[in-house]
Amino acid sequence: MTDLAERAGVSIATVSRALSGSTGVSATTRVRIRSLADELGYAVSPDAARLARGSTGRVAVVTPNLSHWFYSAMLDGIVTALHGADVDVLLYEVKAERERRRFFEELPARRQVDAVVLIALPISDDERRRLDLMGVTAVMAGGTLGDHPHVRIDDVAMARQATQHLLLAGHRRVAMIGAVGTWSLEYGAPPDRLRGFSEALAAADVAADDELVVRTPWGTTGGADGMARLLSLDDPPTAVVAFSDEVAFGALRTLRRSGIAVPHALSLVGMDDHELADTMDLTTVRQPVTEQGHAAGELVRRFLVGDAPADVHLTLPTHLVARGTTGPPLTATR
């Protein structure tokens, strides 16, 4: 700026106003200064500009997994919402427990961001306190975080929708393959989806049967094992609700290898609407993943510009997507 001021024969303050578009500079002078800036290859330092306005211009996004479709779709929505907000996105992947703990231990001391977005990440009470110590906006995408802003779905309602679809088709012996997460901390989706399943049965006056609920490690392998356990029962189910589409994919593999026709001999419904669900012709309940990320990013953007919305706790709707893996039960005795 000093070089520009000397070349143009004006003060540094005039150079600053000309480059920032502020008033108090004639059109002729503004054009001349910008032309000289182009000749010298001058660019405003983003860090200096952010320092002047008392912010870092950075947003941290913390995710347990970058390769999985759910987290990448959520991230896509967040980043898209922050386009044009003049912020840099810092991405942190915390796959292991120790990585998550280290992130929260170091973050308050560094205070290098203006906001933090957590993608469906369970955290401990101590980690929440450390987050609070930063004094910055914290948003949970795909879950809740105490009183902090969040964007989520209703997992209870989602499982209820999946189960009701099978009940309305005439099924009465309905099972669920639940999931056991890899985190030692409590993760809300598994118990919430089990609750929705149970509530739907009760509302239809269908007696619950403990042997029809199996819990397996989350993923396709868990789904395959869970379906194998259900098929080994003396009286197998006629329909199954899977915790997620990935679990349903594994269940379909077991059914195919067992020679059980879907949906003629057994119906199956997943949850989430994975990007491969349509290819697999899987009936599922769709949750708007990218839309949740976009809404979370929009919350952050508005907080950063001082335009905090009145409603910071958002729950987006889910809906059934009927495909080829569900139908009425066989009328003949199995």
Rosetta silent file (secondary structure, phi, psi, omega in degrees, C-alpha in Angstrom):
SEQUENCE: MTDLAERAGVSIATVSRALSGSTGVSATTRVRIRSLADELGYAVSPDAARLARGSTGRVAVVTPNLSHWFYSAMLDGIVTALHGADVDVLLYEVKAERERRRFFEELPARRQVDAVVLIALPISDDERRRLDLMGVTAVMAGGTLGDHPHVRIDDVAMARQATQHLLLAGHRRVAMIGAVGTWSLEYGAPPDRLRGFSEALAAADVAADDELVVRTPWGTTGGADGMARLLSLDDPPTAVVAFSDEVAFGALRTLRRSGIAVPHALSLVGMDDHELADTMDLTTVRQPVTEQGHAAGELVRRFLVGDAPADVHLTLPTHLVARGTTGPPLTATR
SCORE:     score description
SCORE:     0.000 S_00000001
   1 L     0.000  -33.949  176.640    0.000    0.000    0.000 S_00000001
   2 H   -63.823  -44.602  177.556    2.935    2.313    0.650 S_00000001
   3 H   -59.540  -42.735 -179.992    4.282    1.637   -2.862 S_00000001
   4 H   -64.565  -42.272 -179.393    0.860    2.321   -4.336 S_00000001
   5 H   -62.724  -42.450  179.294    0.477    5.550   -2.376 S_00000001
   6 H   -65.200  -43.976  179.839    3.903    6.791   -3.552 S_00000001
   7 H   -62.460  -40.269 -175.433    3.185    5.890   -7.189 S_00000001
   8 H   -86.559  -13.614 -178.242   -0.243    7.544   -7.114 S_00000001
   9 L    70.367   35.546  178.800    0.852   10.549   -5.059 S_00000001
  10 L  -131.065  177.005  178.885   -1.857    9.993   -2.447 S_00000001
  11 L   -80.416  162.820  176.530   -2.053    8.900    1.182 S_00000001
  12 H   -63.317  -35.505  179.166   -2.190    5.261    2.323 S_00000001
  13 H   -61.584  -38.688  178.777   -5.698    5.951    3.652 S_00000001
  14 H   -66.674  -39.454  176.538   -6.811    6.980    0.163 S_00000001
  15 H   -60.207  -44.569 -178.951   -5.355    3.781   -1.281 S_00000001
  16 H   -61.149  -44.633 -179.526   -7.250    1.756    1.330 S_00000001
  17 H   -66.375  -38.084 -178.821  -10.537    3.491    0.577 S_00000001
  18 H   -65.553  -42.339 -177.593  -10.070    3.108   -3.166 S_00000001
  19 H   -76.155  -27.605 -178.996   -9.365   -0.613   -3.004 S_00000001
  20 H   -88.814   -8.833 -179.267  -12.137   -1.360   -0.506 S_00000001
  21 L    82.930   13.213 -179.964  -14.747    0.601   -2.427 S_00000001
  22 L   -71.611  164.544  178.443  -15.312    3.080    0.381 S_00000001
  23 L   -78.741  172.480  177.017  -16.561    6.605   -0.224 S_00000001
  24 L    94.063    9.200  179.584  -14.386    9.711   -0.185 S_00000001
  25 L  -130.132  131.478  179.942  -12.348    8.903   -3.307 S_00000001
  26 L   -68.595  156.205 -178.900  -13.033   10.369   -6.750 S_00000001
  27 H   -60.591  -38.453 -178.895  -13.790    8.015   -9.609 S_00000001
  28 H   -64.573  -45.225  179.864  -10.658    9.134  -11.459 S_00000001
  29 H   -65.705  -39.512  179.724   -8.400    8.485   -8.464 S_00000001
  30 H   -61.645  -45.096  179.633  -10.041    5.129   -7.780 S_00000001
  31 H   -63.330  -42.950 -178.490   -9.460    3.949  -11.349 S_00000001
  32 H   -63.695  -42.582 -179.087   -5.835    5.174  -11.302 S_00000001
  33 H   -67.132  -41.706  179.978   -5.065    3.398   -7.995 S_00000001
  34 H   -67.845  -33.638  176.933   -6.649    0.142   -9.117 S_00000001
  35 H   -66.390  -42.590  177.219   -4.747    0.315  -12.398 S_00000001
  36 H   -64.931  -37.380  178.786   -1.472    0.789  -10.519 S_00000001
  37 H   -61.947  -40.347  178.107   -2.389   -2.092   -8.211 S_00000001
  38 H   -64.679  -40.396 -179.720   -2.822   -4.349  -11.246 S_00000001
  39 H   -64.100  -38.345 -178.039    0.545   -3.258  -12.631 S_00000001
  40 H   -85.522   -6.118 -177.695    2.289   -4.011   -9.340 S_00000001
  41 L    68.573   32.825 -176.822    0.438   -7.302   -8.820 S_00000001
  42 L   -80.877  138.454  174.035   -0.909   -6.028   -5.513 S_00000001
  43 L  -137.542  141.200  177.865   -3.542   -8.063   -3.636 S_00000001
  44 L   -65.442  133.924  177.362   -5.147   -7.375   -0.276 S_00000001
  45 L   -72.519  118.158  179.246   -3.875   -9.779    2.393 S_00000001
  46 H   -59.827  -41.046 -179.508   -6.867  -11.852    3.584 S_00000001
  47 H   -64.578  -39.726  179.176   -5.273  -12.434    6.985 S_00000001
  48 H   -66.204  -40.818  179.337   -4.577   -8.735    7.448 S_00000001
  49 H   -64.612  -40.756  179.921   -8.120   -7.814    6.443 S_00000001
  50 H   -68.869  -38.113  177.915   -9.588  -10.377    8.825 S_00000001
  51 H   -61.460  -38.755 -178.753   -7.328   -9.228   11.642 S_00000001
  52 H   -64.706  -31.955 -179.602   -8.540   -5.679   11.106 S_00000001
  53 L   -99.345    9.848  171.659  -12.141   -6.714   11.565 S_00000001
  54 L    76.452   29.001  178.117  -11.377   -8.972   14.557 S_00000001
  55 L  -137.923  164.153  178.671  -12.032  -12.389   13.017 S_00000001
  56 L   -91.041  -22.528 -177.168  -10.030  -15.312   11.670 S_00000001
  57 L    71.114   24.434 -178.418  -12.196  -15.874    8.597 S_00000001
  58 E  -128.951  143.815  175.653  -12.056  -19.617    9.182 S_00000001
  59 E  -124.792  128.642  178.094  -14.700  -22.250    9.920 S_00000001
  60 E   -93.036  133.285  173.453  -13.774  -25.701   11.226 S_00000001
  61 E  -117.200  123.462 -175.651  -15.773  -28.714   10.053 S_00000001
  62 E  -113.800  124.510 -176.832  -15.255  -31.861   12.112 S_00000001
  63 E  -134.858  145.412  176.856  -16.314  -35.233   10.734 S_00000001
  64 L   -74.541  -17.463 -174.025  -15.777  -38.843   11.809 S_00000001
  65 L  -159.855  131.212  179.008  -15.320  -39.986    8.219 S_00000001
  66 L   -94.108  -24.737 -173.244  -14.572  -38.356    4.870 S_00000001
  67 L   -86.379  -22.724 -176.670  -15.081  -41.360    2.605 S_00000001
  68 L   -75.022  141.499 -173.855  -18.583  -42.344    3.685 S_00000001
  69 H   -58.131  -39.181 -176.856  -21.418  -40.967    1.515 S_00000001
  70 H   -60.407  -49.869 -176.583  -23.372  -39.522    4.469 S_00000001
  71 H   -71.634  -36.814  178.947  -20.519  -37.351    5.736 S_00000001
  72 H   -68.798  -37.181  177.057  -19.326  -36.328    2.282 S_00000001
  73 H   -66.893  -40.312  177.644  -22.869  -35.327    1.272 S_00000001
  74 H   -63.493  -43.698  179.059  -23.266  -33.364    4.493 S_00000001
  75 H   -61.510  -40.733  178.797  -19.907  -31.670    3.895 S_00000001
  76 H   -58.485  -43.344  178.682  -20.942  -30.756    0.359 S_00000001
  77 H   -64.821  -40.912  179.995  -24.001  -28.965    1.703 S_00000001
  78 H   -62.784  -50.827 -177.081  -21.999  -27.089    4.340 S_00000001
  79 H   -64.118  -39.787  178.697  -19.314  -25.887    1.928 S_00000001
  80 H   -61.130  -41.366 -179.990  -21.881  -24.872   -0.684 S_00000001
  81 H   -66.781  -27.211 -177.697  -23.732  -22.733    1.862 S_00000001
  82 H   -90.770   -2.763  176.442  -20.478  -21.000    2.848 S_00000001
  83 L   -60.673  134.943  179.248  -19.523  -20.094   -0.729 S_00000001
  84 L    81.350    2.410 -179.361  -19.246  -16.337   -1.040 S_00000001
  85 L   -91.308    3.782  179.653  -19.052  -15.863    2.733 S_00000001
  86 L    57.553   45.611  176.495  -15.337  -14.905    2.578 S_00000001
  87 L  -132.294  152.494  172.274  -14.294  -17.740    4.895 S_00000001
  88 E   -99.965  140.446  178.609  -11.867  -20.627    4.601 S_00000001
  89 E  -100.095  121.762  175.876  -13.082  -24.076    5.646 S_00000001
  90 E  -100.143  125.620 -174.046  -10.672  -26.136    7.748 S_00000001
  91 E  -105.890  129.496  179.503  -11.499  -29.832    7.639 S_00000001
  92 E  -123.996  123.941  175.499  -10.755  -32.208   10.512 S_00000001
  93 E  -104.024  123.499 -176.947  -11.311  -35.967   10.277 S_00000001
  94 L  -123.979   76.848 -177.033  -11.482  -37.687   13.676 S_00000001
  95 L   -69.256  -41.786 -174.705  -11.975  -41.375   12.976 S_00000001
  96 L   -99.183  158.250  179.797  -10.559  -42.684   16.246 S_00000001
  97 H   -57.523  -43.171 -177.028  -11.469  -41.825   19.828 S_00000001
  98 H   -65.958  -33.715  178.481   -7.984  -40.474   20.534 S_00000001
  99 H   -67.926  -39.156  178.132   -8.160  -38.187   17.490 S_00000001
 100 H   -65.399  -45.387 -179.731  -11.448  -36.727   18.671 S_00000001
 101 H   -62.490  -41.880 -179.316  -10.131  -36.146   22.193 S_00000001
 102 H   -64.682  -39.443  179.063   -6.949  -34.512   20.897 S_00000001
 103 H   -58.251  -48.091 -177.181   -8.930  -32.202   18.638 S_00000001
 104 H   -73.751  -26.603  176.272  -11.012  -30.867   21.522 S_00000001
 105 H   -69.331  -36.952 -175.411   -8.001  -30.630   23.833 S_00000001
 106 H   -89.314  -25.408 -171.355   -6.077  -28.446   21.387 S_00000001
 107 H   -61.614  -46.575 -178.995   -8.874  -26.377   19.876 S_00000001
 108 H   -61.063  -36.272 -178.427   -9.515  -23.869   22.719 S_00000001
 109 H   -68.943  -35.730 -177.428   -5.815  -23.029   23.006 S_00000001
 110 H   -80.336  -36.308 -177.148   -5.409  -22.395   19.303 S_00000001
 111 L    35.874   61.789 -176.081   -8.682  -20.519   18.757 S_00000001
 112 L  -106.130   11.716 -179.761   -8.024  -20.336   15.054 S_00000001
 113 L  -134.624  159.628  176.394  -11.629  -20.410   13.842 S_00000001
 114 L   -95.469  -16.842 -179.309  -14.754  -18.279   14.099 S_00000001
 115 E  -157.290  155.973  178.025  -17.155  -21.227   14.072 S_00000001
 116 E  -129.143  130.817  174.065  -17.189  -25.014   14.395 S_00000001
 117 E  -115.785  123.477  177.328  -19.543  -27.395   12.585 S_00000001
 118 E  -102.831  131.055  179.737  -19.722  -30.964   13.860 S_00000001
 119 E  -100.116  103.110  175.289  -21.124  -33.604   11.495 S_00000001
 120 L    44.343   48.332 -174.692  -23.097  -36.197   13.476 S_00000001
 121 L  -112.860  114.327  175.558  -20.281  -36.447   16.000 S_00000001
 122 L   -71.698  135.499  178.641  -20.991  -37.599   19.571 S_00000001
 123 L  -131.670  157.584 -178.011  -18.883  -35.698   22.109 S_00000001
 124 L   -82.534  169.837  177.798  -18.404  -35.961   25.866 S_00000001
 125 H   -62.207  -38.924  178.944  -19.445  -33.394   28.469 S_00000001
 126 H   -65.934  -40.260  178.521  -15.819  -32.349   28.897 S_00000001
 127 H   -66.177  -34.752  176.833  -15.405  -31.887   25.152 S_00000001
 128 H   -66.653  -38.933  178.174  -18.577  -29.787   25.081 S_00000001
 129 H   -64.676  -39.256  178.058  -17.177  -27.585   27.862 S_00000001
 130 H   -64.858  -37.070  176.926  -13.955  -27.102   25.908 S_00000001
 131 H   -64.786  -41.116  178.788  -15.998  -26.110   22.884 S_00000001
 132 H   -63.647  -33.932 -179.089  -17.907  -23.598   25.006 S_00000001
 133 H   -61.940  -25.518 -178.879  -14.614  -22.096   26.239 S_00000001
 134 H   -68.438  -28.602 -179.482  -13.807  -20.966   22.706 S_00000001
 135 L    69.018   29.885  179.203  -16.734  -18.573   22.699 S_00000001
 136 L  -119.583  167.029  178.078  -17.471  -19.163   19.009 S_00000001
 137 E   -65.481  129.975  176.640  -20.528  -20.391   17.123 S_00000001
 138 E  -126.113  126.673 -176.766  -20.857  -24.188   17.276 S_00000001
 139 E  -126.659  135.026  174.425  -23.403  -26.001   15.096 S_00000001
 140 E  -100.431  126.499  176.161  -24.251  -29.694   14.973 S_00000001
 141 E  -107.331  117.231 -178.894  -25.247  -31.063   11.563 S_00000001
 142 L    88.699   32.432  179.196  -27.058  -34.387   11.761 S_00000001
 143 L   169.759 -164.511  178.578  -27.701  -34.439   15.502 S_00000001
 144 L  -125.403  159.656 -178.250  -28.008  -32.276   18.596 S_00000001
 145 L  -146.549   69.989 -178.633  -25.496  -30.517   20.830 S_00000001
 146 L    59.247 -130.838  179.083  -27.229  -29.309   23.975 S_00000001
 147 L   -88.769   -1.656  179.884  -28.563  -25.792   23.453 S_00000001
 148 L   -65.773  156.347  176.576  -26.214  -25.088   20.549 S_00000001
 149 L   -58.137  144.325  177.458  -27.724  -24.596   17.078 S_00000001
 150 E  -150.859  159.238  172.114  -28.386  -27.810   15.226 S_00000001
 151 E  -129.812  127.416 -173.351  -29.924  -29.265   12.068 S_00000001
 152 E  -150.528  178.641  167.427  -31.260  -32.812   12.299 S_00000001
 153 E  -115.295  170.338  175.053  -33.950  -35.271   11.342 S_00000001
 154 L   -95.478  100.009 -177.415  -36.372  -37.064   13.663 S_00000001
 155 H   -66.133  -30.958  177.413  -34.920  -40.589   13.833 S_00000001
 156 H   -64.122  -48.000 -179.832  -37.918  -41.827   15.823 S_00000001
 157 H   -63.565  -37.284 -179.810  -40.310  -40.639   13.119 S_00000001
 158 H   -61.243  -47.842  179.886  -38.091  -42.112   10.404 S_00000001
 159 H   -67.758  -32.978  177.303  -38.181  -45.616   11.883 S_00000001
 160 H   -64.328  -41.151  178.364  -41.895  -45.264   12.511 S_00000001
 161 H   -61.936  -44.343 -179.233  -42.443  -44.488    8.820 S_00000001
 162 H   -62.261  -44.200 -177.229  -40.428  -47.533    7.755 S_00000001
 163 H   -70.826  -40.829  178.983  -42.287  -49.865   10.114 S_00000001
 164 H   -61.142  -34.938  179.099  -45.736  -48.484    9.311 S_00000001
 165 H   -59.733  -42.036  179.811  -45.114  -49.150    5.620 S_00000001
 166 H   -72.147  -38.933  179.234  -44.673  -52.853    6.359 S_00000001
 167 H   -64.831  -40.398  179.146  -47.623  -52.974    8.760 S_00000001
 168 H   -67.223  -25.696  176.984  -49.907  -51.329    6.216 S_00000001
 169 L   -76.629   -8.636  177.029  -48.835  -53.965    3.684 S_00000001
 170 L   109.492   -0.662 -179.562  -50.229  -56.591    6.057 S_00000001
 171 L   -74.541  140.628  176.158  -47.112  -57.819    7.847 S_00000001
 172 L  -125.096  -19.408  175.305  -47.450  -58.701   11.526 S_00000001
 173 L  -105.608   85.740 -173.666  -44.212  -60.529   12.204 S_00000001
 174 E  -110.763  131.392 -179.268  -41.841  -57.625   11.657 S_00000001
 175 E  -111.065  167.305  174.607  -38.205  -57.649   12.793 S_00000001
 176 E  -135.377  134.148  170.160  -35.530  -54.986   13.115 S_00000001
 177 E   -99.516  103.379  178.686  -31.797  -55.173   12.567 S_00000001
 178 E   -85.177  176.345 -176.252  -30.435  -52.473   14.859 S_00000001
 179 E  -124.969  146.882  172.240  -26.913  -51.117   14.909 S_00000001
 180 E  -112.658  121.148 -176.713  -24.133  -50.905   17.440 S_00000001
 181 L   -75.544  168.982  179.623  -21.838  -47.935   16.803 S_00000001
 182 L   -89.410  -10.733 -178.856  -18.045  -47.875   16.935 S_00000001
 183 L   -85.185  146.099  174.129  -17.957  -44.953   19.419 S_00000001
 184 L   -75.848  -23.931  178.292  -17.771  -45.494   23.152 S_00000001
 185 L   -78.544  154.400 -179.863  -19.948  -42.387   23.565 S_00000001
 186 L   -67.128  134.053  178.017  -23.722  -42.619   23.215 S_00000001
 187 L  -116.937  126.500 -167.583  -24.981  -42.049   19.685 S_00000001
 188 L   -68.795  -30.684 -171.954  -28.616  -41.015   19.457 S_00000001
 189 H   -61.860  -46.502 -177.026  -29.735  -42.694   16.213 S_00000001
 190 H   -57.533  -52.038  178.980  -29.702  -46.396   17.274 S_00000001
 191 H   -67.223  -32.991  179.788  -31.991  -46.041   20.329 S_00000001
 192 H   -66.837  -41.574 -179.760  -34.189  -43.483   18.565 S_00000001
 193 H   -70.966  -33.718  174.734  -34.780  -45.706   15.544 S_00000001
 194 H   -65.714  -39.024  178.107  -35.500  -48.680   17.791 S_00000001
 195 H   -62.895  -44.515  178.462  -38.014  -46.543   19.663 S_00000001
 196 H   -60.956  -40.746  176.493  -39.762  -45.556   16.428 S_00000001
 197 H   -59.693  -48.166 -178.104  -39.954  -49.219   15.411 S_00000001
 198 H   -65.683  -39.471 -179.526  -41.475  -50.181   18.780 S_00000001
 199 H   -65.720  -37.018  179.475  -43.957  -47.300   18.752 S_00000001
 200 H   -66.139  -40.851  177.305  -45.231  -48.271   15.305 S_00000001
 201 H   -62.365  -46.264 -178.484  -45.827  -51.856   16.430 S_00000001
 202 H   -62.099  -41.274 -179.565  -47.655  -50.706   19.547 S_00000001
 203 H   -64.436  -28.919  179.018  -49.838  -48.299   17.573 S_00000001
 204 L   -92.303    6.175 -179.719  -50.856  -51.171   15.280 S_00000001
 205 L    59.010   39.476  175.672  -51.550  -53.418   18.287 S_00000001
 206 L  -104.093  123.521 -176.932  -48.801  -55.815   17.233 S_00000001
 207 L   -65.710  135.954  177.269  -47.112  -57.529   20.160 S_00000001
 208 L   -74.568  144.262  179.389  -43.373  -56.915   20.455 S_00000001
 209 L  -129.862  112.787 -175.007  -41.135  -59.976   20.273 S_00000001
 210 H   -57.953  -31.408 -177.822  -37.636  -59.564   21.682 S_00000001
 211 H   -72.458  -12.005  178.617  -36.192  -62.255   19.424 S_00000001
 212 H   -90.633    4.621  175.280  -37.170  -60.179   16.409 S_00000001
 213 E  -116.537  114.686  177.132  -34.790  -57.376   17.383 S_00000001
 214 E  -118.070  148.307  179.340  -31.118  -58.062   16.706 S_00000001
 215 E  -121.254  129.043 -177.785  -28.229  -55.638   17.118 S_00000001
 216 E  -134.901  162.278  174.201  -25.123  -55.878   14.993 S_00000001
 217 E   -58.088  140.028 -177.080  -22.107  -53.678   14.216 S_00000001
 218 L   -62.071  137.712  176.626  -23.099  -50.949   11.799 S_00000001
 219 L   129.593  178.115 -176.478  -22.388  -51.703    8.126 S_00000001
 220 H   -66.491  -37.970  179.251  -23.021  -54.269    5.426 S_00000001
 221 H   -63.602  -42.970  177.152  -21.297  -57.105    7.283 S_00000001
 222 H   -61.947  -40.147  178.774  -23.436  -56.448   10.342 S_00000001
 223 H   -63.488  -40.333  178.670  -26.554  -56.414    8.177 S_00000001
 224 H   -64.112  -43.785  179.573  -25.640  -59.758    6.618 S_00000001
 225 H   -66.924  -41.017 -179.415  -25.028  -61.324   10.037 S_00000001
 226 H   -62.730  -42.389  178.661  -28.209  -59.829   11.484 S_00000001
 227 H   -66.147  -37.172  178.146  -30.365  -61.231    8.690 S_00000001
 228 H   -61.892  -38.830  178.513  -28.732  -64.649    9.093 S_00000001
 229 H   -66.512  -39.095  179.324  -29.685  -64.620   12.777 S_00000001
 230 H   -68.459  -38.531 -179.982  -33.286  -63.728   11.967 S_00000001
 231 H   -69.763  -20.183 -179.524  -33.557  -66.454    9.325 S_00000001
 232 L   -82.920   -5.879  179.144  -32.315  -69.032   11.831 S_00000001
 233 L   -67.424  152.485  176.724  -35.324  -68.466   14.119 S_00000001
 234 L   -60.914  -35.887  178.273  -37.936  -71.214   14.352 S_00000001
 235 L  -125.774   86.292 -175.827  -40.493  -68.659   13.166 S_00000001
 236 L   -65.759  161.147  177.806  -38.650  -66.125   10.975 S_00000001
 237 L   -73.071  161.181  173.087  -40.112  -62.690   10.251 S_00000001
 238 L   -96.713  -11.995 -179.898  -42.019  -61.874    7.080 S_00000001
 239 E  -152.505  150.874 -176.645  -40.564  -58.368    6.973 S_00000001
 240 E  -135.748  135.237  170.421  -37.471  -56.599    8.309 S_00000001
 241 E  -100.333  124.767  178.499  -36.626  -52.968    9.083 S_00000001
 242 E   -98.872  143.907 -178.524  -32.885  -52.266    8.760 S_00000001
 243 L   -56.248  -37.178 -179.402  -31.192  -49.535   10.797 S_00000001
 244 L  -149.687  170.879  178.426  -29.695  -48.045    7.649 S_00000001
 245 H   -65.861  -36.106  177.699  -29.429  -48.737    3.942 S_00000001
 246 H   -61.018  -42.106  176.368  -25.911  -50.118    4.388 S_00000001
 247 H   -62.620  -40.321  178.902  -27.289  -52.609    6.894 S_00000001
 248 H   -64.616  -37.213  178.265  -30.065  -53.419    4.409 S_00000001
 249 H   -59.912  -43.841  177.920  -27.513  -54.034    1.632 S_00000001
 250 H   -64.778  -39.217  178.050  -25.849  -56.676    3.785 S_00000001
 251 H   -62.688  -40.006  177.926  -29.224  -58.194    4.643 S_00000001
 252 H   -62.116  -36.091  178.944  -30.053  -58.437    0.925 S_00000001
 253 H   -62.466  -44.032  178.656  -26.806  -60.317    0.355 S_00000001
 254 H   -64.522  -41.573  179.645  -27.781  -62.946    2.917 S_00000001
 255 H   -63.422  -41.941  179.919  -31.276  -63.254    1.446 S_00000001
 256 H   -63.795  -44.651 -179.249  -29.882  -63.676   -2.056 S_00000001
 257 H   -69.057  -24.355  179.032  -27.405  -66.350   -0.968 S_00000001
 258 L   -87.637   -4.260  179.541  -30.167  -68.130    0.953 S_00000001
 259 L    74.480   22.794 -179.227  -32.401  -68.223   -2.108 S_00000001
 260 L   -95.305  120.413 -176.046  -35.145  -66.193   -0.428 S_00000001
 261 L   -74.575  134.132  178.194  -37.090  -64.086   -2.899 S_00000001
 262 L  -116.708  124.916    8.736  -37.555  -60.405   -2.054 S_00000001
 263 L   -99.913    9.972 -172.225  -40.257  -59.183   -1.600 S_00000001
 264 L   -63.867  -40.847  179.866  -42.282  -62.335   -2.365 S_00000001
 265 L   -99.805  -26.420 -179.942  -40.999  -64.342    0.597 S_00000001
 266 L  -155.920  134.921  178.284  -39.669  -61.500    2.755 S_00000001
 267 E   -99.550  149.706 -177.618  -39.918  -57.705    2.606 S_00000001
 268 E  -141.290  133.680  176.079  -37.086  -55.368    3.567 S_00000001
 269 E  -130.360  136.806  177.735  -36.965  -51.625    4.143 S_00000001
 270 E  -104.307 -169.876  176.410  -33.903  -49.502    4.919 S_00000001
 271 E  -143.325  140.168  174.851  -33.392  -45.967    6.169 S_00000001
 272 E   118.238  -35.569 -172.614  -31.417  -42.960    4.840 S_00000001
 273 L    64.337   61.230  174.048  -31.767  -43.342    1.027 S_00000001
 274 L   -54.076  154.715 -178.102  -28.112  -44.075    0.340 S_00000001
 275 L   -61.616  -19.348  177.934  -26.864  -43.074   -3.114 S_00000001
 276 L   -98.225   -1.834 -175.649  -26.959  -46.769   -4.122 S_00000001
 277 L   -61.253  -39.401  179.596  -30.443  -47.459   -2.739 S_00000001
 278 L   -66.900  -40.310  177.993  -32.128  -46.765   -6.065 S_00000001
 279 L   -61.411  -37.344  179.275  -29.682  -49.033   -7.894 S_00000001
 280 L   -82.758   -2.041 -178.213  -30.464  -51.803   -5.386 S_00000001
 281 L    56.860   37.585 -175.898  -34.211  -51.070   -5.786 S_00000001
 282 L   -89.047  125.240  169.776  -34.375  -50.786   -2.003 S_00000001
 283 E   -67.590  134.759 -175.372  -37.456  -49.380   -0.318 S_00000001
 284 E  -153.984  173.820  172.042  -36.213  -46.855    2.215 S_00000001
 285 E  -111.756  119.940 -174.413  -37.003  -43.719    4.173 S_00000001
 286 E   -83.127  132.411  167.010  -35.123  -40.758    2.778 S_00000001
 287 L  -111.067  139.918 -176.819  -33.406  -38.233    4.960 S_00000001
 288 L   -80.185   87.491 -172.839  -32.223  -35.000    3.274 S_00000001
 289 H   -69.836  -55.404 -178.870  -28.505  -35.274    3.996 S_00000001
 290 H   -60.324  -37.573  179.785  -27.097  -32.561    1.732 S_00000001
 291 H   -64.386  -36.128  175.922  -29.957  -30.264    2.738 S_00000001
 292 H   -63.172  -43.882  178.441  -29.067  -30.693    6.423 S_00000001
 293 H   -61.999  -43.157 -179.735  -25.492  -29.705    5.661 S_00000001
 294 H   -63.199  -42.399  179.577  -26.613  -26.682    3.657 S_00000001
 295 H   -64.447  -38.262  177.278  -28.935  -25.542    6.453 S_00000001
 296 H   -65.446  -43.645  177.200  -26.110  -25.908    8.991 S_00000001
 297 H   -63.125  -37.100  178.468  -23.745  -23.913    6.785 S_00000001
 298 H   -67.016  -37.271  174.578  -26.396  -21.237    6.344 S_00000001
 299 H   -59.328  -46.617  179.521  -26.785  -20.973   10.125 S_00000001
 300 H   -60.603  -47.510 -178.729  -23.033  -20.422   10.438 S_00000001
 301 H   -57.174  -44.010 -178.441  -22.998  -17.847    7.656 S_00000001
 302 H   -68.151  -38.022  176.530  -25.774  -15.843    9.263 S_00000001
 303 H   -62.737  -39.645 -176.494  -24.128  -15.931   12.688 S_00000001
 304 H   -67.891  -27.616  179.489  -20.846  -14.688   11.210 S_00000001
 305 L   -98.030    8.510  176.592  -22.499  -11.642    9.621 S_00000001
 306 L    77.211   24.890 -179.332  -24.479  -10.828   12.769 S_00000001
 307 L  -118.800   58.702 -175.658  -27.826  -11.961   11.375 S_00000001
 308 L   -62.581  127.457  179.976  -28.673  -14.707   13.868 S_00000001
 309 L   -72.224  158.294  179.799  -31.961  -16.443   12.918 S_00000001
 310 L   -69.744  -36.645 -178.655  -34.799  -16.739   15.403 S_00000001
 311 L  -107.316  112.281 -178.640  -34.958  -20.529   15.018 S_00000001
 312 L  -111.747    6.248  176.807  -31.605  -22.246   15.460 S_00000001
 313 E  -119.302   98.909 -172.569  -32.941  -25.764   16.126 S_00000001
 314 E  -108.271  134.713  174.558  -34.057  -27.200   12.793 S_00000001
 315 E  -122.088  114.407 -178.392  -35.628  -30.603   12.134 S_00000001
 316 E   -89.906  148.165 -175.223  -35.980  -31.514    8.451 S_00000001
 317 L   -76.745  155.778  173.192  -38.664  -33.984    7.297 S_00000001
 318 L  -117.294  158.888  177.880  -38.121  -37.554    6.101 S_00000001
 319 E  -151.224  152.368 -178.418  -40.318  -39.498    3.697 S_00000001
 320 E   -72.081  137.932  173.013  -40.831  -43.027    2.447 S_00000001
 321 E  -119.973  102.075 -176.369  -39.440  -44.011   -0.952 S_00000001
 322 L   -80.831  126.013  176.935  -41.234  -47.184   -2.049 S_00000001
 323 L  -131.094 -147.837 -168.215  -39.239  -49.441   -4.349 S_00000001
 324 L   -93.293    5.463 -176.969  -39.057  -53.136   -5.102 S_00000001
 325 L   -99.025    6.067  178.494  -38.037  -54.759   -1.810 S_00000001
 326 L  -129.990  147.336  178.262  -41.410  -54.484   -0.051 S_00000001
 327 L  -169.675 -176.823  179.615  -44.809  -56.017   -0.686 S_00000001
 328 L   -70.407  156.990  178.984  -47.596  -57.910    1.096 S_00000001
 329 L   -72.894  160.426  175.558  -46.785  -61.099    3.026 S_00000001
 330 L   -65.663  137.030  179.094  -47.357  -64.537    1.565 S_00000001
 331 L   -80.917  -25.627 -179.613  -50.849  -65.787    2.329 S_00000001
 332 L   -75.890  152.561  177.450  -49.746  -69.401    2.304 S_00000001
 333 L   -66.905  134.411 -177.242  -48.286  -70.978    5.437 S_00000001
 334 L   -79.176    0.000    0.000  -44.526  -70.846    5.349 S_00000001
